PDB file of C-alpha atoms and ligand atoms in Angstrom:
ATOM      1  CA  UNK A  91      97.951-204.713 -95.364  1.00 68.00           C
ATOM      2  CA  UNK A  92      98.096-202.869 -92.136  1.00 82.00           C
ATOM      3  CA  UNK A  93      96.682-199.940 -90.257  1.00 89.00           C
ATOM      4  CA  UNK A  94      99.084-197.498 -91.911  1.00 93.00           C
ATOM      5  CA  UNK A  95      97.584-197.964 -95.369  1.00 96.00           C
ATOM      6  CA  UNK A  96      94.030-197.996 -93.992  1.00 97.00           C
ATOM      7  CA  UNK A  97      94.753-194.685 -92.284  1.00 96.00           C
ATOM      8  CA  UNK A  98      96.266-193.238 -95.448  1.00 97.00           C
ATOM      9  CA  UNK A  99      93.187-194.197 -97.472  1.00 97.00           C
ATOM     10  CA  UNK A 100      90.842-192.685 -94.859  1.00 97.00           C
ATOM     11  CA  UNK A 101      92.914-189.480 -95.151  1.00 97.00           C
ATOM     12  CA  UNK A 102      92.608-189.658 -98.935  1.00 98.00           C
ATOM     13  CA  UNK A 103      88.821-190.005 -98.727  1.00 98.00           C
ATOM     14  CA  UNK A 104      88.561-187.209 -96.157  1.00 97.00           C
ATOM     15  CA  UNK A 105      90.603-184.985 -98.479  1.00 97.00           C
ATOM     16  CA  UNK A 106      88.850-186.021-101.701  1.00 98.00           C
ATOM     17  CA  UNK A 107      85.353-185.470-100.337  1.00 98.00           C
ATOM     18  CA  UNK A 108      86.274-182.520 -98.103  1.00 98.00           C
ATOM     19  CA  UNK A 109      84.715-184.368 -95.188  1.00 98.00           C
ATOM     20  CA  UNK A 110      85.967-182.405 -92.187  1.00 97.00           C
ATOM     21  CA  UNK A 111      85.281-178.686 -92.018  1.00 98.00           C
ATOM     22  CA  UNK A 112      87.081-176.377 -89.583  1.00 98.00           C
ATOM     23  CA  UNK A 113      84.435-176.994 -86.904  1.00 98.00           C
ATOM     24  CA  UNK A 114      84.897-180.774 -86.938  1.00 98.00           C
ATOM     25  CA  UNK A 115      88.683-180.275 -86.875  1.00 98.00           C
ATOM     26  CA  UNK A 116      88.339-177.986 -83.860  1.00 98.00           C
ATOM     27  CA  UNK A 117      86.029-180.528 -82.180  1.00 98.00           C
ATOM     28  CA  UNK A 118      88.693-183.218 -82.641  1.00 98.00           C
ATOM     29  CA  UNK A 119      91.304-180.856 -81.240  1.00 98.00           C
ATOM     30  CA  UNK A 120      89.091-180.085 -78.220  1.00 98.00           C
ATOM     31  CA  UNK A 121      88.693-183.815 -77.567  1.00 98.00           C
ATOM     32  CA  UNK A 122      92.476-184.324 -77.803  1.00 98.00           C
ATOM     33  CA  UNK A 123      93.171-181.401 -75.457  1.00 98.00           C
ATOM     34  CA  UNK A 124      90.677-182.722 -72.925  1.00 98.00           C
ATOM     35  CA  UNK A 125      92.454-186.106 -73.204  1.00 98.00           C
ATOM     36  CA  UNK A 126      89.306-187.985 -74.096  1.00 98.00           C
ATOM     37  CA  UNK A 127      89.931-191.524 -75.378  1.00 98.00           C
ATOM     38  CA  UNK A 128      90.721-191.339 -79.127  1.00 97.00           C
ATOM     39  CA  UNK A 129      87.856-193.647 -80.057  1.00 97.00           C
ATOM     40  CA  UNK A 130      85.501-191.372 -81.987  1.00 97.00           C
ATOM     41  CA  UNK A 131      84.290-192.603 -85.357  1.00 98.00           C
ATOM     42  CA  UNK A 132      86.317-191.541 -88.408  1.00 98.00           C
ATOM     43  CA  UNK A 133      85.266-188.789 -90.811  1.00 98.00           C
ATOM     44  CA  UNK A 134      84.281-191.267 -93.585  1.00 98.00           C
ATOM     45  CA  UNK A 135      82.186-193.187 -91.038  1.00 98.00           C
ATOM     46  CA  UNK A 136      80.650-189.906 -89.864  1.00 98.00           C
ATOM     47  CA  UNK A 137      79.557-189.020 -93.377  1.00 98.00           C
ATOM     48  CA  UNK A 138      78.242-192.556 -93.858  1.00 98.00           C
ATOM     49  CA  UNK A 139      75.997-192.033 -90.806  1.00 98.00           C
ATOM     50  CA  UNK A 140      74.983-188.571 -92.007  1.00 98.00           C
ATOM     51  CA  UNK A 141      73.960-189.954 -95.420  1.00 98.00           C
ATOM     52  CA  UNK A 142      71.975-192.702 -93.691  1.00 98.00           C
ATOM     53  CA  UNK A 143      70.199-190.087 -91.543  1.00 99.00           C
ATOM     54  CA  UNK A 144      69.378-187.934 -94.583  1.00 98.00           C
ATOM     55  CA  UNK A 145      68.394-190.969 -96.673  1.00 98.00           C
ATOM     56  CA  UNK A 146      65.765-192.178 -94.227  1.00 98.00           C
ATOM     57  CA  UNK A 147      64.672-188.561 -93.559  1.00 98.00           C
ATOM     58  CA  UNK A 148      65.285-189.005 -89.833  1.00 98.00           C
ATOM     59  CA  UNK A 149      63.776-186.289 -87.627  1.00 98.00           C
ATOM     60  CA  UNK A 150      64.501-187.899 -84.269  1.00 99.00           C
ATOM     61  CA  UNK A 151      67.767-189.629 -83.450  1.00 99.00           C
ATOM     62  CA  UNK A 152      68.929-191.300 -80.234  1.00 99.00           C
ATOM     63  CA  UNK A 153      72.626-191.820 -79.585  1.00 99.00           C
ATOM     64  CA  UNK A 154      73.938-193.807 -76.630  1.00 99.00           C
ATOM     65  CA  UNK A 155      77.581-192.893 -75.926  1.00 98.00           C
ATOM     66  CA  UNK A 156      78.224-189.235 -76.809  1.00 98.00           C
ATOM     67  CA  UNK A 157      81.945-189.103 -75.925  1.00 98.00           C
ATOM     68  CA  UNK A 158      83.095-185.631 -77.114  1.00 98.00           C
ATOM     69  CA  UNK A 159      80.163-185.130 -79.487  1.00 98.00           C
ATOM     70  CA  UNK A 160      81.978-185.830 -82.781  1.00 98.00           C
ATOM     71  CA  UNK A 161      79.545-188.480 -84.070  1.00 98.00           C
ATOM     72  CA  UNK A 162      76.591-186.499 -82.691  1.00 99.00           C
ATOM     73  CA  UNK A 163      77.544-183.556 -84.891  1.00 99.00           C
ATOM     74  CA  UNK A 164      77.609-185.781 -87.991  1.00 99.00           C
ATOM     75  CA  UNK A 165      74.215-187.258 -87.057  1.00 99.00           C
ATOM     76  CA  UNK A 166      72.592-183.908 -86.228  1.00 99.00           C
ATOM     77  CA  UNK A 167      73.857-182.310 -89.435  1.00 98.00           C
ATOM     78  CA  UNK A 168      71.973-184.946 -91.467  1.00 98.00           C
ATOM     79  CA  UNK A 169      68.639-183.619 -90.197  1.00 98.00           C
ATOM     80  CA  UNK A 170      66.742-180.439 -91.068  1.00 98.00           C
ATOM     81  CA  UNK A 171      66.456-177.592 -88.531  1.00 96.00           C
ATOM     82  CA  UNK A 172      63.459-179.130 -86.760  1.00 98.00           C
ATOM     83  CA  UNK A 173      65.270-182.468 -86.272  1.00 98.00           C
ATOM     84  CA  UNK A 174      66.288-183.492 -82.758  1.00 98.00           C
ATOM     85  CA  UNK A 175      69.181-185.601 -81.477  1.00 99.00           C
ATOM     86  CA  UNK A 176      68.997-186.955 -77.952  1.00 99.00           C
ATOM     87  CA  UNK A 177      72.440-188.169 -76.898  1.00 99.00           C
ATOM     88  CA  UNK A 178      73.322-189.934 -73.663  1.00 99.00           C
ATOM     89  CA  UNK A 179      76.739-189.825 -71.986  1.00 98.00           C
ATOM     90  CA  UNK A 180      77.671-191.416 -68.669  1.00 98.00           C
ATOM     91  CA  UNK A 181      80.972-189.618 -68.013  1.00 98.00           C
ATOM     92  CA  UNK A 182      80.441-186.040 -66.777  1.00 98.00           C
ATOM     93  CA  UNK A 183      83.786-184.941 -68.214  1.00 98.00           C
ATOM     94  CA  UNK A 184      82.928-186.262 -71.682  1.00 98.00           C
ATOM     95  CA  UNK A 185      79.476-184.664 -71.476  1.00 98.00           C
ATOM     96  CA  UNK A 186      81.043-181.283 -70.646  1.00 98.00           C
ATOM     97  CA  UNK A 187      83.365-181.432 -73.639  1.00 98.00           C
ATOM     98  CA  UNK A 188      80.492-182.564 -75.888  1.00 98.00           C
ATOM     99  CA  UNK A 189      78.208-179.752 -74.734  1.00 98.00           C
ATOM    100  CA  UNK A 190      80.772-177.106 -75.635  1.00 98.00           C
ATOM    101  CA  UNK A 191      81.487-178.837 -78.958  1.00 98.00           C
ATOM    102  CA  UNK A 192      77.748-178.786 -79.793  1.00 98.00           C
ATOM    103  CA  UNK A 193      77.689-175.053 -79.037  1.00 98.00           C
ATOM    104  CA  UNK A 194      80.761-174.538 -81.225  1.00 98.00           C
ATOM    105  CA  UNK A 195      78.993-176.375 -84.065  1.00 98.00           C
ATOM    106  CA  UNK A 196      75.886-174.199 -83.592  1.00 98.00           C
ATOM    107  CA  UNK A 197      73.876-177.329 -82.834  1.00 98.00           C
ATOM    108  CA  UNK A 198      73.043-176.901 -79.153  1.00 93.00           C
ATOM    109  CA  UNK A 199      69.360-176.171 -79.920  1.00 94.00           C
ATOM    110  CA  UNK A 200      69.084-179.297 -82.052  1.00 98.00           C
ATOM    111  CA  UNK A 201      70.769-181.600 -79.522  1.00 98.00           C
ATOM    112  CA  UNK A 202      69.654-182.661 -76.058  1.00 98.00           C
ATOM    113  CA  UNK A 203      72.525-184.124 -74.040  1.00 98.00           C
ATOM    114  CA  UNK A 204      71.651-186.321 -71.070  1.00 98.00           C
ATOM    115  CA  UNK A 205      74.462-186.982 -68.576  1.00 98.00           C
ATOM    116  CA  UNK A 206      73.385-190.352 -67.157  1.00 98.00           C
ATOM    117  CA  UNK A 207      73.852-194.074 -67.729  1.00 98.00           C
ATOM    118  CA  UNK A 208      72.334-195.395 -70.954  1.00 98.00           C
ATOM    119  CA  UNK A 209      70.176-197.783 -69.003  1.00 98.00           C
ATOM    120  CA  UNK A 210      68.688-195.142 -66.680  1.00 98.00           C
ATOM    121  CA  UNK A 211      68.253-192.548 -69.428  1.00 98.00           C
ATOM    122  CA  UNK A 212      66.460-194.932 -71.815  1.00 99.00           C
ATOM    123  CA  UNK A 213      64.206-196.290 -69.022  1.00 98.00           C
ATOM    124  CA  UNK A 214      63.308-192.721 -68.078  1.00 98.00           C
ATOM    125  CA  UNK A 215      62.451-191.887 -71.683  1.00 98.00           C
ATOM    126  CA  UNK A 216      60.222-194.973 -71.946  1.00 98.00           C
ATOM    127  CA  UNK A 217      58.481-194.015 -68.692  1.00 98.00           C
ATOM    128  CA  UNK A 218      57.996-190.432 -69.910  1.00 98.00           C
ATOM    129  CA  UNK A 219      56.387-191.625 -73.149  1.00 98.00           C
ATOM    130  CA  UNK A 220      59.157-190.110 -75.301  1.00 98.00           C
ATOM    131  CA  UNK A 221      58.120-190.256 -78.981  1.00 98.00           C
ATOM    132  CA  UNK A 222      59.838-192.966 -81.041  1.00 98.00           C
ATOM    133  CA  UNK A 223      63.198-192.351 -82.712  1.00 99.00           C
ATOM    134  CA  UNK A 224      63.845-192.841 -86.432  1.00 99.00           C
ATOM    135  CA  UNK A 225      67.479-193.833 -85.971  1.00 99.00           C
ATOM    136  CA  UNK A 226      69.326-195.135 -82.922  1.00 99.00           C
ATOM    137  CA  UNK A 227      73.146-195.209 -82.768  1.00 99.00           C
ATOM    138  CA  UNK A 228      74.654-197.376 -80.040  1.00 99.00           C
ATOM    139  CA  UNK A 229      78.276-196.533 -79.258  1.00 98.00           C
ATOM    140  CA  UNK A 230      78.555-196.756 -75.455  1.00 98.00           C
ATOM    141  CA  UNK A 231      79.918-199.449 -73.112  1.00 98.00           C
ATOM    142  CA  UNK A 232      79.826-202.747 -74.969  1.00 98.00           C
ATOM    143  CA  UNK A 233      78.593-204.922 -72.035  1.00 98.00           C
ATOM    144  CA  UNK A 234      75.494-202.668 -71.972  1.00 98.00           C
ATOM    145  CA  UNK A 235      74.622-203.058 -75.685  1.00 98.00           C
ATOM    146  CA  UNK A 236      72.136-205.952 -75.286  1.00 98.00           C
ATOM    147  CA  UNK A 237      70.146-204.021 -72.688  1.00 98.00           C
ATOM    148  CA  UNK A 238      70.289-200.856 -74.822  1.00 99.00           C
ATOM    149  CA  UNK A 239      68.839-202.874 -77.702  1.00 98.00           C
ATOM    150  CA  UNK A 240      65.989-204.192 -75.570  1.00 98.00           C
ATOM    151  CA  UNK A 241      65.176-200.678 -74.358  1.00 98.00           C
ATOM    152  CA  UNK A 242      65.695-199.170 -77.836  1.00 98.00           C
ATOM    153  CA  UNK A 243      62.970-201.418 -79.228  1.00 98.00           C
ATOM    154  CA  UNK A 244      60.553-199.660 -76.847  1.00 98.00           C
ATOM    155  CA  UNK A 245      61.651-196.302 -78.288  1.00 99.00           C
ATOM    156  CA  UNK A 246      61.351-197.377 -81.918  1.00 99.00           C
ATOM    157  CA  UNK A 247      58.725-197.608 -84.645  1.00 98.00           C
ATOM    158  CA  UNK A 248      58.420-199.759 -87.743  1.00 98.00           C
ATOM    159  CA  UNK A 249      61.261-198.519 -89.963  1.00 98.00           C
ATOM    160  CA  UNK A 250      63.579-197.344 -87.174  1.00 99.00           C
ATOM    161  CA  UNK A 251      67.190-198.064 -88.092  1.00 99.00           C
ATOM    162  CA  UNK A 252      69.498-199.226 -85.286  1.00 99.00           C
ATOM    163  CA  UNK A 253      73.263-198.982 -85.857  1.00 99.00           C
ATOM    164  CA  UNK A 254      75.796-200.337 -83.357  1.00 99.00           C
ATOM    165  CA  UNK A 255      79.496-199.432 -83.480  1.00 98.00           C
ATOM    166  CA  UNK A 256      82.464-201.712 -82.792  1.00 98.00           C
ATOM    167  CA  UNK A 257      80.969-205.111 -83.544  1.00 98.00           C
ATOM    168  CA  UNK A 258      84.146-206.636 -84.990  1.00 98.00           C
ATOM    169  CA  UNK A 259      86.833-205.731 -82.462  1.00 96.00           C
ATOM    170  CA  UNK A 260      89.796-206.733 -84.581  1.00 96.00           C
ATOM    171  CA  UNK A 261      88.032-209.960 -85.532  1.00 96.00           C
ATOM    172  CA  UNK A 262      87.683-211.128 -81.935  1.00 97.00           C
ATOM    173  CA  UNK A 263      83.905-211.323 -82.387  1.00 98.00           C
ATOM    174  CA  UNK A 264      84.455-214.540 -84.351  1.00 97.00           C
ATOM    175  CA  UNK A 265      86.866-216.016 -81.788  1.00 97.00           C
ATOM    176  CA  UNK A 266      84.878-218.422 -79.599  1.00 95.00           C
ATOM    177  CA  UNK A 267      87.666-218.391 -77.002  1.00 96.00           C
ATOM    178  CA  UNK A 268      87.680-214.646 -76.421  1.00 97.00           C
ATOM    179  CA  UNK A 269      86.370-213.788 -72.970  1.00 96.00           C
ATOM    180  CA  UNK A 270      87.087-210.048 -73.041  1.00 97.00           C
ATOM    181  CA  UNK A 271      83.983-208.368 -71.607  1.00 98.00           C
ATOM    182  CA  UNK A 272      83.535-205.919 -74.466  1.00 98.00           C
ATOM    183  CA  UNK A 273      83.667-208.717 -77.049  1.00 98.00           C
ATOM    184  CA  UNK A 274      81.318-210.868 -74.976  1.00 98.00           C
ATOM    185  CA  UNK A 275      78.966-207.857 -74.756  1.00 98.00           C
ATOM    186  CA  UNK A 276      79.034-207.398 -78.527  1.00 98.00           C
ATOM    187  CA  UNK A 277      78.290-211.086 -79.106  1.00 98.00           C
ATOM    188  CA  UNK A 278      75.326-210.940 -76.731  1.00 98.00           C
ATOM    189  CA  UNK A 279      74.095-207.889 -78.636  1.00 98.00           C
ATOM    190  CA  UNK A 280      74.436-209.545 -82.045  1.00 98.00           C
ATOM    191  CA  UNK A 281      72.716-212.702 -80.802  1.00 98.00           C
ATOM    192  CA  UNK A 282      69.857-210.635 -79.368  1.00 98.00           C
ATOM    193  CA  UNK A 283      69.484-208.684 -82.621  1.00 98.00           C
ATOM    194  CA  UNK A 284      69.561-211.906 -84.640  1.00 98.00           C
ATOM    195  CA  UNK A 285      66.985-213.545 -82.369  1.00 98.00           C
ATOM    196  CA  UNK A 286      64.567-210.608 -82.379  1.00 98.00           C
ATOM    197  CA  UNK A 287      61.528-211.291 -84.557  1.00 98.00           C
ATOM    198  CA  UNK A 288      61.115-207.496 -84.782  1.00 97.00           C
ATOM    199  CA  UNK A 289      64.428-206.925 -86.573  1.00 98.00           C
ATOM    200  CA  UNK A 290      66.170-207.483 -89.876  1.00 98.00           C
ATOM    201  CA  UNK A 291      69.905-207.297 -89.163  1.00 98.00           C
ATOM    202  CA  UNK A 292      73.347-207.559 -90.655  1.00 98.00           C
ATOM    203  CA  UNK A 293      76.864-206.339 -89.915  1.00 98.00           C
ATOM    204  CA  UNK A 294      79.645-204.879 -92.035  1.00 98.00           C
ATOM    205  CA  UNK A 295      83.386-204.982 -91.373  1.00 98.00           C
ATOM    206  CA  UNK A 296      85.394-201.792 -91.734  1.00 97.00           C
ATOM    207  CA  UNK A 297      89.092-200.931 -91.853  1.00 97.00           C
ATOM    208  CA  UNK A 298      90.425-197.409 -91.567  1.00 96.00           C
ATOM    209  CA  UNK A 299      91.991-194.929 -89.197  1.00 94.00           C
ATOM    210  CA  UNK A 300      90.075-196.678 -86.384  1.00 93.00           C
ATOM    211  CA  UNK A 301      91.659-200.045 -87.200  1.00 95.00           C
ATOM    212  CA  UNK A 302      89.680-203.173 -88.010  1.00 97.00           C
ATOM    213  CA  UNK A 303      86.138-202.975 -86.684  1.00 98.00           C
ATOM    214  CA  UNK A 304      82.588-202.652 -87.987  1.00 98.00           C
ATOM    215  CA  UNK A 305      78.961-201.658 -87.617  1.00 98.00           C
ATOM    216  CA  UNK A 306      75.861-203.751 -87.239  1.00 98.00           C
ATOM    217  CA  UNK A 307      72.717-202.362 -88.801  1.00 98.00           C
ATOM    218  CA  UNK A 308      69.151-203.397 -88.102  1.00 99.00           C
ATOM    219  CA  UNK A 309      65.733-202.185 -89.155  1.00 98.00           C
ATOM    220  CA  UNK A 310      62.553-202.602 -87.132  1.00 98.00           C
ATOM    221  CA  UNK A 311      60.008-204.490 -89.249  1.00 98.00           C
TER     222      UNK A 311
HETATM  223  C1  DHB B 224      86.139-198.617 -77.716  1.00 65.32           C
HETATM  224  C2  DHB B 224      84.871-198.067 -77.762  1.00 65.32           C
HETATM  225  C3  DHB B 224      84.413-197.498 -78.930  1.00 65.32           C
HETATM  226  O1  DHB B 224      83.170-196.986 -79.036  1.00 65.32           O
HETATM  227  C4  DHB B 224      85.222-197.467 -80.063  1.00 65.32           C
HETATM  228  O2  DHB B 224      84.707-196.915 -81.203  1.00 65.32           O
HETATM  229  C5  DHB B 224      86.483-198.021 -80.027  1.00 65.32           C
HETATM  230  C6  DHB B 224      86.948-198.598 -78.847  1.00 65.32           C
HETATM  231  C7  DHB B 224      86.617-199.243 -76.447  1.00 65.32           C
HETATM  232  O3  DHB B 224      85.893-199.179 -75.448  1.00 65.32           O
HETATM  233  O4  DHB B 224      87.686-199.806 -76.467  1.00 65.32           O
HETATM  234 MG1   MG B 225      82.633-196.730 -81.059  1.00 65.32          MG
END
């Protein structure tokens, strides 16, 4: 089993369920043209998030790590018109591409994009008394995840679902010898989630066009 077959099956699912419309395809193309890192979630993962959003009837979503806006579009589409996505992106170039992709998707009124570090943006929201979010998707720099979790808990309510991307890293998460900073960051995040008396947490491994990785998922008690 290798990435080739995982990719083929993701393509099969995308085709079977008609996952990517012409807007999402154009968004991907815009990200490629702008030479953004090819690390967006896959279409099947995007629909998984969208179903989660719709299933919990989320009206307010926070995303940390916008990149080109691909996942943000999936998340925002899961909410009704009055729903709001606040998405935070550190890199100005990525934020610029995302903003035009949100406009292309007709979602710019539903989405607030903040071009700042996750840490500063979340602290600012806490200080401003930002209402709690129903779902929080962490997909930014991995060494920052543990801090984003701590801050996210101050922007959450009982029932808020917190999803974190890239918690498997090709299995390295279970390698005690791995010192790579992203893997170390993920392990700190998972340990913090596990240790939090406020959370129920688990993680699921995924294979697909994005290789071998996974999501963690927590709910605030
Ligand atoms: C990386 C980050 C991501 O969010 C992702 O989905 C894949 C890879 C990275 O930093 O390597
Ligand atoms: Mg990711």
